[in-house]
Amino acid sequence: MIISARGLRKEFTVSRKVGRFRRERHVVSAVDGVDLTVERGELLGYIGPNGAGKSTTLKMLTGVLTPSAGEVSVCGLEPVAKRTTLARRIGVVFGQRSQLWWDLPLEESFSLLRHIYRVPEGDHAARLKQCTDLLGLDEFQRTPVRQLSLGQRMRGELTAALLHGPEVLFLDEPTIGLDVLSKQAVRTFLADVDKRGDNTVVLTTHDLADIEKLCRRLVVIDHGRVVHDGTLDELHARYRSRRTIVADLDNPWPEGLTLPGAVVTAVEADARRVTLTLDGMAAGEVVAALAQAVSLRDLSVQEPDIEDVVARLYRDES
Amino acid sequence: MADIRDTARVYGRVLRAQVRSQWQYRTSMVLEILGSMVVNGLDIATVFVLFSVTGALGGFTGTEVLLMAALSAASFTVADLVAGSADKLREYVRSGLFDSLLLRPLSALLQLAVITFALRRIGRAVQGVVLYIVALCVADIPWTVERALFAAIVPISGAVFFASLFIGGATVAFWWVESGEVANAFTYGGRDFTSYPSTMYGGWFRDLFTLGIGFGFVAYFPSLVLLGKPDPLGLPTAVAWGSPLVAVVAACVATAFWRFGVRHYRSTGS
Amino acid sequence: MARVQTALVAAGFRRYATYRQATFAGAFTNTVFGYLRCYILLSVAATAGGTMVGYDRSQLVSYVWLGQGLLAVVNSWTMLDLAERVRTGDVVADLLRPVDPLWTYLWTDIGRAAFAALTRFVVPLVVGAIAFGLYVPRSLLTYPLFVLSTLLAIVVCFACRYLIGLTAFWLLDIRGVMMFWVFVSGAASGLYFPLAVLPEWLSTVLWVATPFPSLLQAPLDIAVERGGTGHALLVCLGQVMWMVLLLLLCRWVQTRAVRKLVVQGG
């Protein structure tokens, strides 16, 4: 267990204008009693709507914010008290907050970081090489950071976060605002990090494609509380999301035909395309039954749409 | 010990990187260095414009006034070089960039000093120190070994005192982001206050600034010690010798306040 | 047109009215500096036998505290948004509007000054009056003349800052210019000491050849009735001259700046 939090809470006092001159102060819980454990080598997706408390949790886990209540331990350390010790053992990418030196070329930032984290030359070179190959840093390593595109900068940030060989990697919205290619590069890279299994990764994201591609385990948080902790499949099961089969037919769909284990949800294109929503039965059996009933030209099975699930989840909770 | 040296080397590297990136705008920087030296010179000139009216200030002669003004200038400009950009903390807190300082395995305070280090302030600091040396030479000082040591220490302790004020003033930003100008009253106000003999002020204002906040221990009391003069306001000379201790206390208070502030950092702004 | 101006003035006023904490912080700082400068000048006057270059005790007190209040009203130390908008290129939007940005900025700045006059001008004045006792003008004419002179000072100072903002069209970084302006406008406008303290040739040069005394020294001298009504009118006339001259200069420089923008495409 490399990360553990019990009853983690963060309260902010906000003052709001009431009338012309009076101000009213009240306490808001951004994180309201979060329990969380992460095992070594896991890749955890920490998701939730805007303002749910994702970033606040991450900041408490990394020692940036002092919790109002609760216990936290990361790599066996209390983050705020042992901030600088912990800093050597974790890597962090917080979307808008750059770790890099704005006016210096990327490679100089990396070399500064090597000294700051006191990484032996050999380890540094090996890790840098690995990142350079995977993320294609070569073409812009000598460009001052201020001139990099967001996608290039994010690749730089990821490298910067990994150069000291952190045990835990915290990524806050690493794909936000990136172009399609950079998003893909970041995802592939993270999948590779995950496959190697050296690092534990905690990832917050709004991008559902990130979740589908990367996260085996999902923790969903809303209004500062954990509302789901489990696999993506469990999330689907809980919200009864279903797979669908779309079939193109040689002849029009016979009206009134029903199949066991599936419901017809749409008939289109002169009744030559039909959409069936599975009712829990395995896709194979339905496809077999379908092939018997009609003459198939093409067929595809579609996974449930996670966007739907999460949207429904957020709606449910609020 | 080796560890401390290593750590110092790390800060040195970050500092050099900072200077390198500022050096990219060197024309503007050179102009600023020269400009700030002129401005600093005119600051001292202001003292002597007022001096010229009667040929004395607060009962002190020209070289005595120069010693106080120069000691104040040396202290302030050196502190300004090291910690003068601390008020940039406001921007770091407002934008949430302060996060990235907390995520590195280094002291957040030293990092702030290093990354906001402004090379353009170096001209003024050199000028302030040179002026102080000149003032020491022309002033009528009954030199002893103790006085020589004291003369070497007080500009440093004065700088520590001002740096503590810069840091303390900046730390307020953890609670109150729009506090900027209030800190100016004590940093820049302190510089103006210490440029003149404390005897010029009156009432509770003099007591508060000279003794309460401790500005008297930057230039006024140390100058009296160096000149071998008793304080017309009645502070025992032995206390005046203790000026460096005041700076140590100020530094401790400022660091404690800073630590307290960091724990109240809210990390807003996305 | 009158309605546009009223709207701009109101906008400037409202914008600054929202900066409540900054207003408080500024008034506090001005007050601290008021104590500092007041004691220093009074000490010099005491050594000199009660008056300093013709200013008596209560005149000096008024000079310092009115100066601290006026500093925020004429606002010589805060730059206009113009420079930043030039730097970011947003200025193009200003230039495309049917109203000349010079006037837009001027009316907005007058709105800002009006807010400052009600807040940051009043605080040091009250503190100074309670702690030291202000000079009470003998002639009733002094009050309207002071108001007029202050209005002129606001416009003159605005024009100076507008010119500095325009230099951003040519200079990448105007910090150096700004720093220089901040100090010179402080010392040469009479903020630190009355200009009469300076050697006569220097103060004459400042009065005749620079707009700086028009920023503070002019209204302050009028308020403490240095010289008679005739002298006050002469001082205002000088301010009017500088106002016209500087506004014309702003127009001229702005035309050049626009041409540069058109030629180089930003």
PDB file of C-alpha atoms in Angstrom, chain A residues 10 12-14 55 59 62-66 80 83-85 87-88 90 92 94 96-101 103-105 108 111-113 115-118 144 146 172, chain B residues 3 6-8 10 13-15 17-18 20-22 24-25 95-108 111 115 262-270:
ATOM      1  CA  LYS A  10     -10.040  19.962   3.302  1.00  0.00           C
ATOM      2  CA  PHE A  12     -11.907  26.411   2.822  1.00  0.00           C
ATOM      3  CA  THR A  13     -13.439  29.523   4.268  1.00  0.00           C
ATOM      4  CA  VAL A  14     -15.026  31.579   1.559  1.00  0.00           C
ATOM      5  CA  SER A  55      -7.078  18.503  -7.561  1.00  0.00           C
ATOM      6  CA  LYS A  59      -2.466  18.499  -3.606  1.00  0.00           C
ATOM      7  CA  THR A  62       1.715  15.678  -2.633  1.00  0.00           C
ATOM      8  CA  GLY A  63       2.180  17.957   0.380  1.00  0.00           C
ATOM      9  CA  VAL A  64       1.101  21.182  -1.294  1.00  0.00           C
ATOM     10  CA  LEU A  65      -1.990  21.593   0.848  1.00  0.00           C
ATOM     11  CA  THR A  66      -2.313  20.898   4.545  1.00  0.00           C
ATOM     12  CA  VAL A  80       3.261  18.033   4.510  1.00  0.00           C
ATOM     13  CA  ARG A  83       7.507  17.471   1.966  1.00  0.00           C
ATOM     14  CA  THR A  84      11.044  17.666   0.632  1.00  0.00           C
ATOM     15  CA  THR A  85      11.808  14.000   1.327  1.00  0.00           C
ATOM     16  CA  ALA A  87       9.299  15.277  -3.306  1.00  0.00           C
ATOM     17  CA  ARG A  88      12.242  13.056  -4.302  1.00  0.00           C
ATOM     18  CA  ILE A  90       7.099  11.304  -6.344  1.00  0.00           C
ATOM     19  CA  VAL A  92       3.987  15.451 -10.428  1.00  0.00           C
ATOM     20  CA  PHE A  94      -0.178  19.595 -12.651  1.00  0.00           C
ATOM     21  CA  GLN A  96      -1.078  24.474 -15.919  1.00  0.00           C
ATOM     22  CA  ARG A  97       1.795  24.624 -13.411  1.00  0.00           C
ATOM     23  CA  SER A  98       5.021  24.124 -15.172  1.00  0.00           C
ATOM     24  CA  GLN A  99       8.018  22.419 -13.606  1.00  0.00           C
ATOM     25  CA  LEU A 100      10.152  23.782 -16.415  1.00  0.00           C
ATOM     26  CA  TRP A 101      12.137  26.985 -16.770  1.00  0.00           C
ATOM     27  CA  ASP A 103      13.173  30.943 -20.782  1.00  0.00           C
ATOM     28  CA  LEU A 104      15.530  27.991 -20.954  1.00  0.00           C
ATOM     29  CA  PRO A 105      15.711  25.131 -23.458  1.00  0.00           C
ATOM     30  CA  GLU A 108      18.699  22.712 -19.607  1.00  0.00           C
ATOM     31  CA  SER A 111      19.875  19.025 -16.414  1.00  0.00           C
ATOM     32  CA  LEU A 112      18.864  21.440 -13.638  1.00  0.00           C
ATOM     33  CA  LEU A 113      16.332  18.928 -12.395  1.00  0.00           C
ATOM     34  CA  HIS A 115      20.947  18.421  -9.863  1.00  0.00           C
ATOM     35  CA  ILE A 116      17.918  19.426  -7.853  1.00  0.00           C
ATOM     36  CA  TYR A 117      16.899  15.798  -7.375  1.00  0.00           C
ATOM     37  CA  ARG A 118      20.543  14.648  -7.193  1.00  0.00           C
ATOM     38  CA  PRO A 144      13.160  27.566 -25.028  1.00  0.00           C
ATOM     39  CA  ARG A 146       8.146  29.464 -23.820  1.00  0.00           C
ATOM     40  CA  ASP A 172      -3.541  16.195 -12.968  1.00  0.00           C
TER      41      ASP A 172
ATOM     42  CA  ASP B   3      25.537  17.916   2.374  1.00  0.00           C
ATOM     43  CA  ASP B   6      25.871  20.097  -2.114  1.00  0.00           C
ATOM     44  CA  THR B   7      22.648  21.880  -1.342  1.00  0.00           C
ATOM     45  CA  ALA B   8      24.288  25.267  -1.801  1.00  0.00           C
ATOM     46  CA  VAL B  10      22.070  23.121  -6.239  1.00  0.00           C
ATOM     47  CA  ARG B  13      22.837  26.178 -10.307  1.00  0.00           C
ATOM     48  CA  VAL B  14      19.213  27.289 -10.222  1.00  0.00           C
ATOM     49  CA  LEU B  15      20.376  30.855  -9.643  1.00  0.00           C
ATOM     50  CA  ALA B  17      19.904  29.382 -14.773  1.00  0.00           C
ATOM     51  CA  GLN B  18      17.798  32.316 -13.649  1.00  0.00           C
ATOM     52  CA  ARG B  20      21.055  33.075 -17.864  1.00  0.00           C
ATOM     53  CA  SER B  21      17.422  33.476 -18.769  1.00  0.00           C
ATOM     54  CA  GLN B  22      17.424  37.130 -17.699  1.00  0.00           C
ATOM     55  CA  GLN B  24      18.503  37.088 -22.862  1.00  0.00           C
ATOM     56  CA  TYR B  25      17.034  40.554 -22.357  1.00  0.00           C
ATOM     57  CA  SER B  95      -1.862  31.939 -10.163  1.00  0.00           C
ATOM     58  CA  GLY B  96      -1.229  28.836  -8.083  1.00  0.00           C
ATOM     59  CA  LEU B  97       2.342  28.643  -9.444  1.00  0.00           C
ATOM     60  CA  PHE B  98       3.538  28.382  -5.874  1.00  0.00           C
ATOM     61  CA  ASP B  99       2.541  24.713  -6.158  1.00  0.00           C
ATOM     62  CA  SER B 100       5.543  23.972  -8.298  1.00  0.00           C
ATOM     63  CA  LEU B 101       7.882  25.323  -5.619  1.00  0.00           C
ATOM     64  CA  LEU B 102       6.311  23.023  -3.054  1.00  0.00           C
ATOM     65  CA  LEU B 103       6.730  20.036  -5.337  1.00  0.00           C
ATOM     66  CA  ARG B 104      10.503  20.231  -5.469  1.00  0.00           C
ATOM     67  CA  PRO B 105      12.811  18.777  -2.846  1.00  0.00           C
ATOM     68  CA  LEU B 106      14.095  22.231  -1.847  1.00  0.00           C
ATOM     69  CA  SER B 107      13.101  24.946   0.594  1.00  0.00           C
ATOM     70  CA  ALA B 108      10.213  26.942  -0.854  1.00  0.00           C
ATOM     71  CA  GLN B 111      13.538  28.781  -4.170  1.00  0.00           C
ATOM     72  CA  ILE B 115      13.769  32.297  -8.965  1.00  0.00           C
ATOM     73  CA  VAL B 262       2.850  28.084   3.789  1.00  0.00           C
ATOM     74  CA  ARG B 263       0.575  25.847   5.845  1.00  0.00           C
ATOM     75  CA  HIS B 264      -2.273  28.215   5.015  1.00  0.00           C
ATOM     76  CA  TYR B 265      -1.547  28.228   1.322  1.00  0.00           C
ATOM     77  CA  ARG B 266      -4.819  27.571  -0.499  1.00  0.00           C
ATOM     78  CA  SER B 267      -3.523  26.787  -3.954  1.00  0.00           C
ATOM     79  CA  THR B 268      -6.431  28.338  -5.800  1.00  0.00           C
ATOM     80  CA  GLY B 269      -6.475  29.360  -9.441  1.00  0.00           C
ATOM     81  CA  SER B 270      -7.356  26.079 -11.087  1.00  0.00           C
TER      82      SER B 270
END
